[in-house]
Amino acid sequence: MKSPFHVMIIPTLGCPSKCHYCWSSDERSPVMSIKTVREIAEWLKDYQSNQVTITFHGGEPLLAGADFYRQALPTLSEGLAHLEPTFALQSNLWLLTPEMARIFAEYNIPIGSSIDGPEEINDTQRGKGYYQKTMRGYEIAKANGLEVRFICTFTCRSVEGKEEIFNFFLENGFPLKLHPALPSLRSEDPKEWALEPEAYGELLVYLLDKYLENLSKIEVMNINDLCRCIFTRHGTVCTFVDCMGTTLAFGPDGSIYPCYRFVGMPEYAMGNVYDRPTAEDLAQSDAWKLMHAFKEFVDRECAGCPHIKYCRGGCPYNAITPTDGEIQGVDPHCIAYKRIFDEITNRLNEEMFGSGDTEMEEFGSPLQRTAKPGIMAILRAMATK
């Protein structure tokens, strides 16, 4: 089977919100032209043969305006029809209008947005008024039949309110997907809001326990992904795979990057769609070579780790950008990944081979059956969706 190909289009790095921990917004960023969208479609048409998923990301992609999407979506949908494109959008929803929502609904576009918990916690780190503006957009999206899921960024401050945040998602019926705040490359104090790896690992274990307590009431997407990694023995989200060759990102000017996180950093551009580079041309770029050098570093340095097959050293961006493009280690969140992978593995082994009191049902030994759910219950819940 061919693997789906993921394309991220960044119409602009500009954003109207001023989140305190932001690492990617650029007020001076231009907005992508429709001509560049056409160039992207023309280039992708011959570059790729696998099914393609296209995500509009930013900055804030809605800054491009309704007319941009009114033209961009048919351009990509029709120009890449042989690749059966599907679309997604990541937005804070502030600028969503009924007109835009109807355009997105026509193409069945799911939306990822961002809420960091209850209004007070959210606005403390994302800025006063953020919560209400996003919720207004959320109501417009819902009224037009759009699916919206929220990403919650945990910082070194908000993690202290993890129970309140979890309960917010639980009580509102929102699936929970979380990100740890990264050290900002644009701040005089990069770690002011960053969530330390040790705290991130403990947070993941906490959420594993809370998920198991509320398995029929909420979906914690990160825990699902982590369990799936261990059960299938390979990464299932971009953090835990060798992403080169399966994803690309396009900046507002048509520059091509390994991932959306690098957009706006010229040293990581691999080419530009206007120049019609071939796959061989991209492979000769410094950025492409650096990504593969990171893969080789992981193969060498992590060879003895039991989780290497489905961790792959974590995210190259997290590992490389803080050291100005030098490969000095793996993703700094390695500590957190090991903590949660060990926890899930140990619990799974106990369920399957130990004498614990966790729920087994059709998995593992038929002699171990009680009401307390375990890792197998998560895997079983995923299998039924």
Tab-separated table of C-alpha atoms in Angstrom:
chain	number	residue	atom	x	y	z
A	1	MET	CA	0.000	0.000	0.000
A	2	LYS	CA	1.139	3.530	-0.730
A	3	SER	CA	1.471	5.891	2.215
A	4	PRO	CA	-0.607	9.088	2.132
A	5	PHE	CA	1.387	12.228	1.438
A	6	HIS	CA	0.857	15.248	3.695
A	7	VAL	CA	1.192	18.777	2.348
A	8	MET	CA	0.988	21.834	4.584
A	9	ILE	CA	0.235	25.158	2.928
A	10	ILE	CA	1.082	28.242	4.993
A	11	PRO	CA	-0.839	31.168	3.439
A	12	THR	CA	0.794	33.546	5.934
A	13	LEU	CA	2.824	33.502	9.127
A	14	GLY	CA	0.876	36.525	10.377
A	15	CYS	CA	-1.588	36.060	13.239
A	16	PRO	CA	-3.954	38.458	15.069
A	17	SER	CA	-3.463	36.760	18.440
A	18	LYS	CA	-0.468	37.344	20.670
A	19	CYS	CA	0.005	34.085	22.558
A	20	HIS	CA	2.799	34.536	25.076
A	21	TYR	CA	4.602	31.316	24.145
A	22	CYS	CA	4.207	31.573	20.364
A	23	TRP	CA	7.181	30.441	18.309
A	24	SER	CA	5.915	30.883	14.723
A	25	SER	CA	3.954	34.115	14.186
A	26	ASP	CA	5.488	36.891	12.072
A	27	GLU	CA	3.558	40.151	11.701
A	28	ARG	CA	5.588	41.114	8.608
A	29	SER	CA	4.666	37.940	6.729
A	30	PRO	CA	3.108	38.348	3.283
A	31	VAL	CA	-0.040	36.481	2.237
A	32	MET	CA	0.204	33.747	-0.374
A	33	SER	CA	-1.160	34.648	-3.807
A	34	ILE	CA	-3.491	32.470	-5.848
A	35	LYS	CA	-0.743	32.361	-8.478
A	36	THR	CA	1.453	30.573	-5.925
A	37	VAL	CA	-1.378	28.136	-5.155
A	38	ARG	CA	-1.576	27.330	-8.873
A	39	GLU	CA	2.173	26.800	-8.966
A	40	ILE	CA	1.911	24.429	-5.972
A	41	ALA	CA	-0.806	22.427	-7.715
A	42	GLU	CA	1.193	22.249	-10.952
A	43	TRP	CA	4.335	21.157	-9.131
A	44	LEU	CA	2.612	18.551	-6.947
A	45	LYS	CA	0.798	17.084	-9.921
A	46	ASP	CA	3.999	15.530	-11.238
A	47	TYR	CA	5.989	15.311	-8.005
A	48	GLN	CA	3.671	12.969	-6.124
A	49	SER	CA	1.577	9.901	-6.996
A	50	ASN	CA	0.177	8.980	-3.566
A	51	GLN	CA	-3.087	10.224	-2.120
A	52	VAL	CA	-2.511	13.675	-0.669
A	53	THR	CA	-3.859	15.444	2.419
A	54	ILE	CA	-3.529	19.238	2.342
A	55	THR	CA	-3.614	21.209	5.598
A	56	PHE	CA	-3.817	24.995	5.655
A	57	HIS	CA	-1.766	26.181	8.609
A	58	GLY	CA	-0.081	29.333	9.817
A	59	GLY	CA	0.307	31.803	11.526
A	60	GLU	CA	-3.396	32.262	10.999
A	61	PRO	CA	-4.527	30.895	7.618
A	62	LEU	CA	-7.890	32.701	7.728
A	63	LEU	CA	-6.017	35.978	7.225
A	64	ALA	CA	-5.870	34.969	3.569
A	65	GLY	CA	-9.597	35.712	3.325
A	66	ALA	CA	-12.676	34.058	1.846
A	67	ASP	CA	-11.760	34.830	-1.758
A	68	PHE	CA	-8.429	33.033	-1.341
A	69	TYR	CA	-10.172	29.799	-0.338
A	70	ARG	CA	-12.922	30.274	-2.894
A	71	GLN	CA	-10.199	30.054	-5.553
A	72	ALA	CA	-7.562	27.890	-3.845
A	73	LEU	CA	-9.764	24.929	-2.978
A	74	PRO	CA	-11.066	24.210	-6.503
A	75	THR	CA	-7.594	24.901	-7.919
A	76	LEU	CA	-6.091	22.211	-5.702
A	77	SER	CA	-9.072	19.847	-5.805
A	78	GLU	CA	-9.376	19.839	-9.580
A	79	GLY	CA	-5.683	20.204	-10.397
A	80	LEU	CA	-4.785	17.274	-8.143
A	81	ALA	CA	-7.881	15.160	-8.744
A	82	HIS	CA	-5.759	12.118	-9.580
A	83	LEU	CA	-4.264	12.344	-6.060
A	84	GLU	CA	-7.717	12.370	-4.418
A	85	PRO	CA	-6.900	15.361	-2.196
A	86	THR	CA	-8.545	15.858	1.172
A	87	PHE	CA	-8.263	19.073	3.162
A	88	ALA	CA	-7.886	20.260	6.746
A	89	LEU	CA	-7.368	23.611	8.457
A	90	GLN	CA	-5.648	24.778	11.655
A	91	SER	CA	-7.028	28.092	12.931
A	92	ASN	CA	-7.831	30.040	16.095
A	93	LEU	CA	-11.243	30.725	14.434
A	94	TRP	CA	-11.273	34.441	15.280
A	95	LEU	CA	-11.768	35.418	11.634
A	96	LEU	CA	-14.177	32.654	10.653
A	97	THR	CA	-17.285	34.033	8.962
A	98	PRO	CA	-20.417	32.182	7.832
A	99	GLU	CA	-19.237	32.748	4.261
A	100	MET	CA	-15.894	31.046	4.929
A	101	ALA	CA	-17.584	28.270	6.893
A	102	ARG	CA	-19.843	27.485	3.934
A	103	ILE	CA	-16.818	27.302	1.633
A	104	PHE	CA	-15.077	24.875	3.996
A	105	ALA	CA	-18.237	22.806	4.423
A	106	GLU	CA	-18.434	22.327	0.669
A	107	TYR	CA	-15.098	20.501	0.862
A	108	ASN	CA	-15.807	18.715	4.174
A	109	ILE	CA	-12.834	20.380	5.849
A	110	PRO	CA	-12.252	19.490	9.514
A	111	ILE	CA	-10.770	22.266	11.625
A	112	GLY	CA	-8.172	22.037	14.335
A	113	SER	CA	-8.236	24.950	16.757
A	114	SER	CA	-6.588	25.872	20.050
A	115	ILE	CA	-7.996	26.239	23.541
A	116	ASP	CA	-5.795	25.795	26.600
A	117	GLY	CA	-8.596	25.040	29.039
A	118	PRO	CA	-11.058	27.249	30.935
A	119	GLU	CA	-11.200	30.927	29.987
A	120	GLU	CA	-9.005	32.205	32.799
A	121	ILE	CA	-6.211	29.678	32.205
A	122	ASN	CA	-6.461	30.056	28.439
A	123	ASP	CA	-6.375	33.858	28.397
A	124	THR	CA	-3.526	34.045	30.909
A	125	GLN	CA	-1.215	32.484	28.360
A	126	ARG	CA	-2.940	33.260	25.062
A	127	GLY	CA	-4.068	36.834	25.766
A	128	LYS	CA	-7.203	38.480	27.146
A	129	GLY	CA	-10.255	37.892	24.968
A	130	TYR	CA	-8.798	34.915	23.101
A	131	TYR	CA	-11.246	32.404	24.577
A	132	GLN	CA	-14.395	34.345	23.666
A	133	LYS	CA	-13.208	35.093	20.129
A	134	THR	CA	-12.378	31.447	19.482
A	135	MET	CA	-15.680	30.260	20.909
A	136	ARG	CA	-17.585	32.665	18.652
A	137	GLY	CA	-15.820	31.122	15.682
A	138	TYR	CA	-16.510	27.661	17.040
A	139	GLU	CA	-20.247	28.382	17.103
A	140	ILE	CA	-20.132	29.548	13.477
A	141	ALA	CA	-18.269	26.380	12.508
A	142	LYS	CA	-20.788	24.166	14.305
A	143	ALA	CA	-23.740	26.014	12.750
A	144	ASN	CA	-22.340	25.143	9.314
A	145	GLY	CA	-21.725	21.489	10.099
A	146	LEU	CA	-17.945	21.710	10.453
A	147	GLU	CA	-16.044	19.374	12.768
A	148	VAL	CA	-13.772	21.215	15.199
A	149	ARG	CA	-11.211	19.664	17.538
A	150	PHE	CA	-9.102	21.622	19.982
A	151	ILE	CA	-5.403	21.371	20.748
A	152	CYS	CA	-4.441	22.298	24.295
A	153	THR	CA	-0.957	23.684	24.891
A	154	PHE	CA	0.383	22.963	28.350
A	155	THR	CA	2.960	25.417	29.682
A	156	CYS	CA	5.094	25.299	32.818
A	157	ARG	CA	2.366	27.409	34.439
A	158	SER	CA	-0.838	25.819	33.196
A	159	VAL	CA	0.364	22.293	34.019
A	160	GLU	CA	-0.306	23.165	37.658
A	161	GLY	CA	-3.995	23.280	36.729
A	162	LYS	CA	-3.993	20.003	34.811
A	163	GLU	CA	-7.023	18.637	36.682
A	164	GLU	CA	-9.088	21.724	35.932
A	165	ILE	CA	-8.035	21.606	32.280
A	166	PHE	CA	-8.851	17.909	31.929
A	167	ASN	CA	-12.261	18.457	33.520
A	168	PHE	CA	-12.927	21.359	31.123
A	169	PHE	CA	-12.465	19.078	28.122
A	170	LEU	CA	-14.409	16.274	29.794
A	171	GLU	CA	-17.394	18.437	30.763
A	172	ASN	CA	-17.604	20.095	27.348
A	173	GLY	CA	-17.397	16.808	25.452
A	174	PHE	CA	-14.232	17.896	23.620
A	175	PRO	CA	-11.595	15.322	22.616
A	176	LEU	CA	-8.270	16.318	24.183
A	177	LYS	CA	-5.131	16.692	22.126
A	178	LEU	CA	-2.181	18.352	23.826
A	179	HIS	CA	1.094	19.963	22.930
A	180	PRO	CA	3.880	20.927	25.317
A	181	ALA	CA	4.928	24.571	25.012
A	182	LEU	CA	8.308	24.730	23.300
A	183	PRO	CA	11.133	27.125	24.115
A	184	SER	CA	10.512	30.181	21.940
A	185	LEU	CA	13.165	31.008	19.375
A	186	ARG	CA	11.883	34.597	19.284
A	187	SER	CA	11.977	35.454	22.993
A	188	GLU	CA	14.668	36.895	25.248
A	189	ASP	CA	13.633	34.249	27.783
A	190	PRO	CA	12.968	31.141	25.622
A	191	LYS	CA	11.961	28.905	28.535
A	192	GLU	CA	9.622	31.355	30.270
A	193	TRP	CA	6.559	29.318	29.238
A	194	ALA	CA	8.175	26.067	28.069
A	195	LEU	CA	7.082	22.809	29.650
A	196	GLU	CA	10.128	20.905	30.881
A	197	PRO	CA	10.484	17.319	29.588
A	198	GLU	CA	10.227	15.770	33.057
A	199	ALA	CA	6.985	17.637	33.757
A	200	TYR	CA	5.683	16.679	30.307
A	201	GLY	CA	6.326	12.993	31.013
A	202	GLU	CA	4.495	13.153	34.344
A	203	LEU	CA	1.621	14.991	32.661
A	204	LEU	CA	1.266	12.206	30.093
A	205	VAL	CA	1.144	9.561	32.829
A	206	TYR	CA	-1.447	11.637	34.691
A	207	LEU	CA	-3.570	11.881	31.548
A	208	LEU	CA	-3.228	8.150	30.951
A	209	ASP	CA	-4.730	7.527	34.389
A	210	LYS	CA	-7.469	10.113	33.901
A	211	TYR	CA	-8.297	8.662	30.496
A	212	LEU	CA	-8.678	5.184	31.946
A	213	GLU	CA	-10.979	6.565	34.642
A	214	ASN	CA	-13.183	8.207	31.994
A	215	LEU	CA	-12.709	5.975	28.977
A	216	SER	CA	-16.320	6.084	27.844
A	217	LYS	CA	-16.593	9.861	28.313
A	218	ILE	CA	-13.571	11.408	26.573
A	219	GLU	CA	-10.905	10.713	23.965
A	220	VAL	CA	-7.315	11.682	24.808
A	221	MET	CA	-5.803	11.569	21.360
A	222	ASN	CA	-2.152	11.624	22.439
A	223	ILE	CA	-2.648	8.564	24.642
A	224	ASN	CA	-4.371	6.776	21.775
A	225	ASP	CA	-1.417	7.551	19.508
A	226	LEU	CA	1.163	6.455	22.072
A	227	CYS	CA	-0.620	3.163	22.724
A	228	ARG	CA	-0.976	2.580	18.999
A	229	CYS	CA	2.767	3.160	18.545
A	230	ILE	CA	3.610	0.428	21.021
A	231	PHE	CA	0.984	-2.007	19.808
A	232	THR	CA	1.879	-1.657	16.097
A	233	ARG	CA	5.635	-1.178	16.729
A	234	HIS	CA	5.874	1.879	14.494
A	235	GLY	CA	5.118	5.585	14.821
A	236	THR	CA	1.618	6.704	13.937
A	237	VAL	CA	1.990	10.518	14.185
A	238	CYS	CA	4.617	12.798	12.688
A	239	THR	CA	6.590	13.214	15.935
A	240	PHE	CA	7.473	9.520	15.906
A	241	VAL	CA	8.269	8.750	12.279
A	242	ASP	CA	11.024	9.476	9.784
A	243	CYS	CA	8.982	12.247	8.200
A	244	MET	CA	11.217	13.073	5.233
A	245	GLY	CA	9.563	11.918	2.043
A	246	THR	CA	6.038	11.786	3.466
A	247	THR	CA	5.421	15.471	4.179
A	248	LEU	CA	6.278	18.896	2.788
A	249	ALA	CA	5.298	22.462	3.619
A	250	PHE	CA	4.945	25.524	1.403
A	251	GLY	CA	5.604	29.044	2.638
A	252	PRO	CA	3.719	32.130	1.417
A	253	ASP	CA	6.245	32.741	-1.385
A	254	GLY	CA	6.218	29.142	-2.630
A	255	SER	CA	9.341	28.035	-0.783
A	256	ILE	CA	9.407	24.324	0.034
A	257	TYR	CA	10.300	23.144	3.549
A	258	PRO	CA	10.545	19.735	5.275
A	259	CYS	CA	7.751	20.709	7.707
A	260	TYR	CA	5.516	23.662	8.552
A	261	ARG	CA	7.564	24.359	11.674
A	262	PHE	CA	10.519	25.417	9.533
A	263	VAL	CA	8.513	27.827	7.344
A	264	GLY	CA	9.921	31.334	7.595
A	265	MET	CA	13.439	30.065	8.321
A	266	PRO	CA	15.212	30.478	4.943
A	267	GLU	CA	18.102	28.226	5.913
A	268	TYR	CA	15.682	25.273	5.906
A	269	ALA	CA	14.116	25.976	2.510
A	270	MET	CA	14.798	23.161	0.032
A	271	GLY	CA	13.656	24.968	-3.098
A	272	ASN	CA	10.722	26.901	-4.536
A	273	VAL	CA	7.783	25.677	-6.603
A	274	TYR	CA	8.374	28.425	-9.152
A	275	ASP	CA	11.673	26.720	-10.033
A	276	ARG	CA	9.975	23.305	-10.510
A	277	PRO	CA	12.585	21.334	-8.510
A	278	THR	CA	12.674	17.567	-8.887
A	279	ALA	CA	12.854	15.163	-5.959
A	280	GLU	CA	16.562	14.854	-6.754
A	281	ASP	CA	16.946	18.629	-6.533
A	282	LEU	CA	15.291	18.702	-3.098
A	283	ALA	CA	17.527	15.860	-1.944
A	284	GLN	CA	20.574	17.968	-2.723
A	285	SER	CA	19.458	20.794	-0.423
A	286	ASP	CA	21.164	21.357	2.912
A	287	ALA	CA	17.850	20.983	4.768
A	288	TRP	CA	17.092	17.588	3.214
A	289	LYS	CA	20.588	16.352	4.014
A	290	LEU	CA	20.241	17.621	7.587
A	291	MET	CA	16.979	15.717	8.091
A	292	HIS	CA	18.591	12.521	6.880
A	293	ALA	CA	21.657	13.164	9.003
A	294	PHE	CA	19.327	13.372	11.994
A	295	LYS	CA	17.824	9.993	11.047
A	296	GLU	CA	21.304	8.469	10.900
A	297	PHE	CA	22.153	10.059	14.263
A	298	VAL	CA	19.064	8.454	15.801
A	299	ASP	CA	19.910	5.061	14.315
A	300	ARG	CA	23.346	5.275	15.896
A	301	GLU	CA	22.691	6.973	19.241
A	302	CYS	CA	19.342	5.329	20.068
A	303	ALA	CA	20.227	1.822	18.885
A	304	GLY	CA	19.957	0.404	22.396
A	305	CYS	CA	16.612	2.027	23.233
A	306	PRO	CA	13.634	-0.367	23.311
A	307	HIS	CA	11.414	2.333	21.827
A	308	ILE	CA	13.516	3.282	18.803
A	309	LYS	CA	11.254	1.660	16.209
A	310	TYR	CA	8.247	3.782	17.100
A	311	CYS	CA	9.913	6.874	18.558
A	312	ARG	CA	12.624	7.615	15.988
A	313	GLY	CA	14.230	10.219	18.207
A	314	GLY	CA	11.165	12.448	18.261
A	315	CYS	CA	10.757	15.641	16.252
A	316	PRO	CA	13.779	16.853	14.224
A	317	TYR	CA	12.643	20.474	14.619
A	318	ASN	CA	12.742	20.169	18.414
A	319	ALA	CA	16.213	18.648	18.200
A	320	ILE	CA	17.859	20.839	15.594
A	321	THR	CA	16.574	24.416	15.763
A	322	PRO	CA	17.646	25.193	19.367
A	323	THR	CA	21.234	24.355	18.394
A	324	ASP	CA	21.303	26.502	15.229
A	325	GLY	CA	21.042	23.549	12.893
A	326	GLU	CA	23.659	21.353	14.516
A	327	ILE	CA	22.762	17.803	15.465
A	328	GLN	CA	23.823	17.503	19.087
A	329	GLY	CA	21.074	15.241	20.396
A	330	VAL	CA	17.592	13.906	19.852
A	331	ASP	CA	14.319	15.677	20.643
A	332	PRO	CA	14.730	17.164	24.163
A	333	HIS	CA	11.353	15.636	25.028
A	334	CYS	CA	13.026	12.214	24.873
A	335	ILE	CA	12.742	12.068	28.682
A	336	ALA	CA	8.971	12.470	28.444
A	337	TYR	CA	8.633	9.968	25.606
A	338	LYS	CA	10.602	7.333	27.524
A	339	ARG	CA	8.531	7.968	30.647
A	340	ILE	CA	5.187	7.384	28.957
A	341	PHE	CA	6.381	4.599	26.617
A	342	ASP	CA	7.841	2.735	29.599
A	343	GLU	CA	4.641	3.249	31.579
A	344	ILE	CA	2.393	1.950	28.803
A	345	THR	CA	4.718	-0.975	28.028
A	346	ASN	CA	4.963	-2.038	31.668
A	347	ARG	CA	1.209	-1.860	32.153
A	348	LEU	CA	0.555	-3.745	28.933
A	349	ASN	CA	2.986	-6.487	29.925
A	350	GLU	CA	1.356	-6.739	33.353
A	351	GLU	CA	-2.070	-7.050	31.773
A	352	MET	CA	-0.976	-9.710	29.332
A	353	PHE	CA	1.482	-11.726	31.389
A	354	GLY	CA	1.215	-10.615	35.014
A	355	SER	CA	-1.321	-11.223	37.735
A	356	GLY	CA	-2.838	-7.758	37.942
A	357	ASP	CA	-6.500	-6.965	38.256
A	358	THR	CA	-6.903	-5.082	34.979
A	359	GLU	CA	-9.631	-5.763	32.456
A	360	MET	CA	-8.643	-8.209	29.714
A	361	GLU	CA	-11.769	-9.638	28.073
A	362	GLU	CA	-10.817	-11.021	24.660
A	363	PHE	CA	-7.178	-9.909	24.900
A	364	GLY	CA	-4.548	-11.757	26.928
A	365	SER	CA	-5.292	-14.395	29.528
A	366	PRO	CA	-8.999	-15.222	29.989
A	367	LEU	CA	-8.290	-15.709	33.683
A	368	GLN	CA	-7.595	-12.010	34.279
A	369	ARG	CA	-10.955	-10.242	34.158
A	370	THR	CA	-12.162	-7.508	36.434
A	371	ALA	CA	-13.865	-4.162	35.949
A	372	LYS	CA	-10.743	-1.991	36.052
A	373	PRO	CA	-9.808	-0.887	32.499
A	374	GLY	CA	-6.227	-1.013	31.279
A	375	ILE	CA	-4.188	-0.392	28.134
A	376	MET	CA	-6.054	-3.117	26.267
A	377	ALA	CA	-9.285	-1.262	26.936
A	378	ILE	CA	-7.856	1.771	25.130
A	379	LEU	CA	-6.755	-0.362	22.181
A	380	ARG	CA	-10.154	-2.002	22.065
A	381	ALA	CA	-11.921	1.375	22.149
A	382	MET	CA	-9.783	2.571	19.244
A	383	ALA	CA	-10.589	-0.555	17.258
A	384	THR	CA	-14.305	0.121	17.481
A	385	LYS	CA	-14.059	3.665	16.077
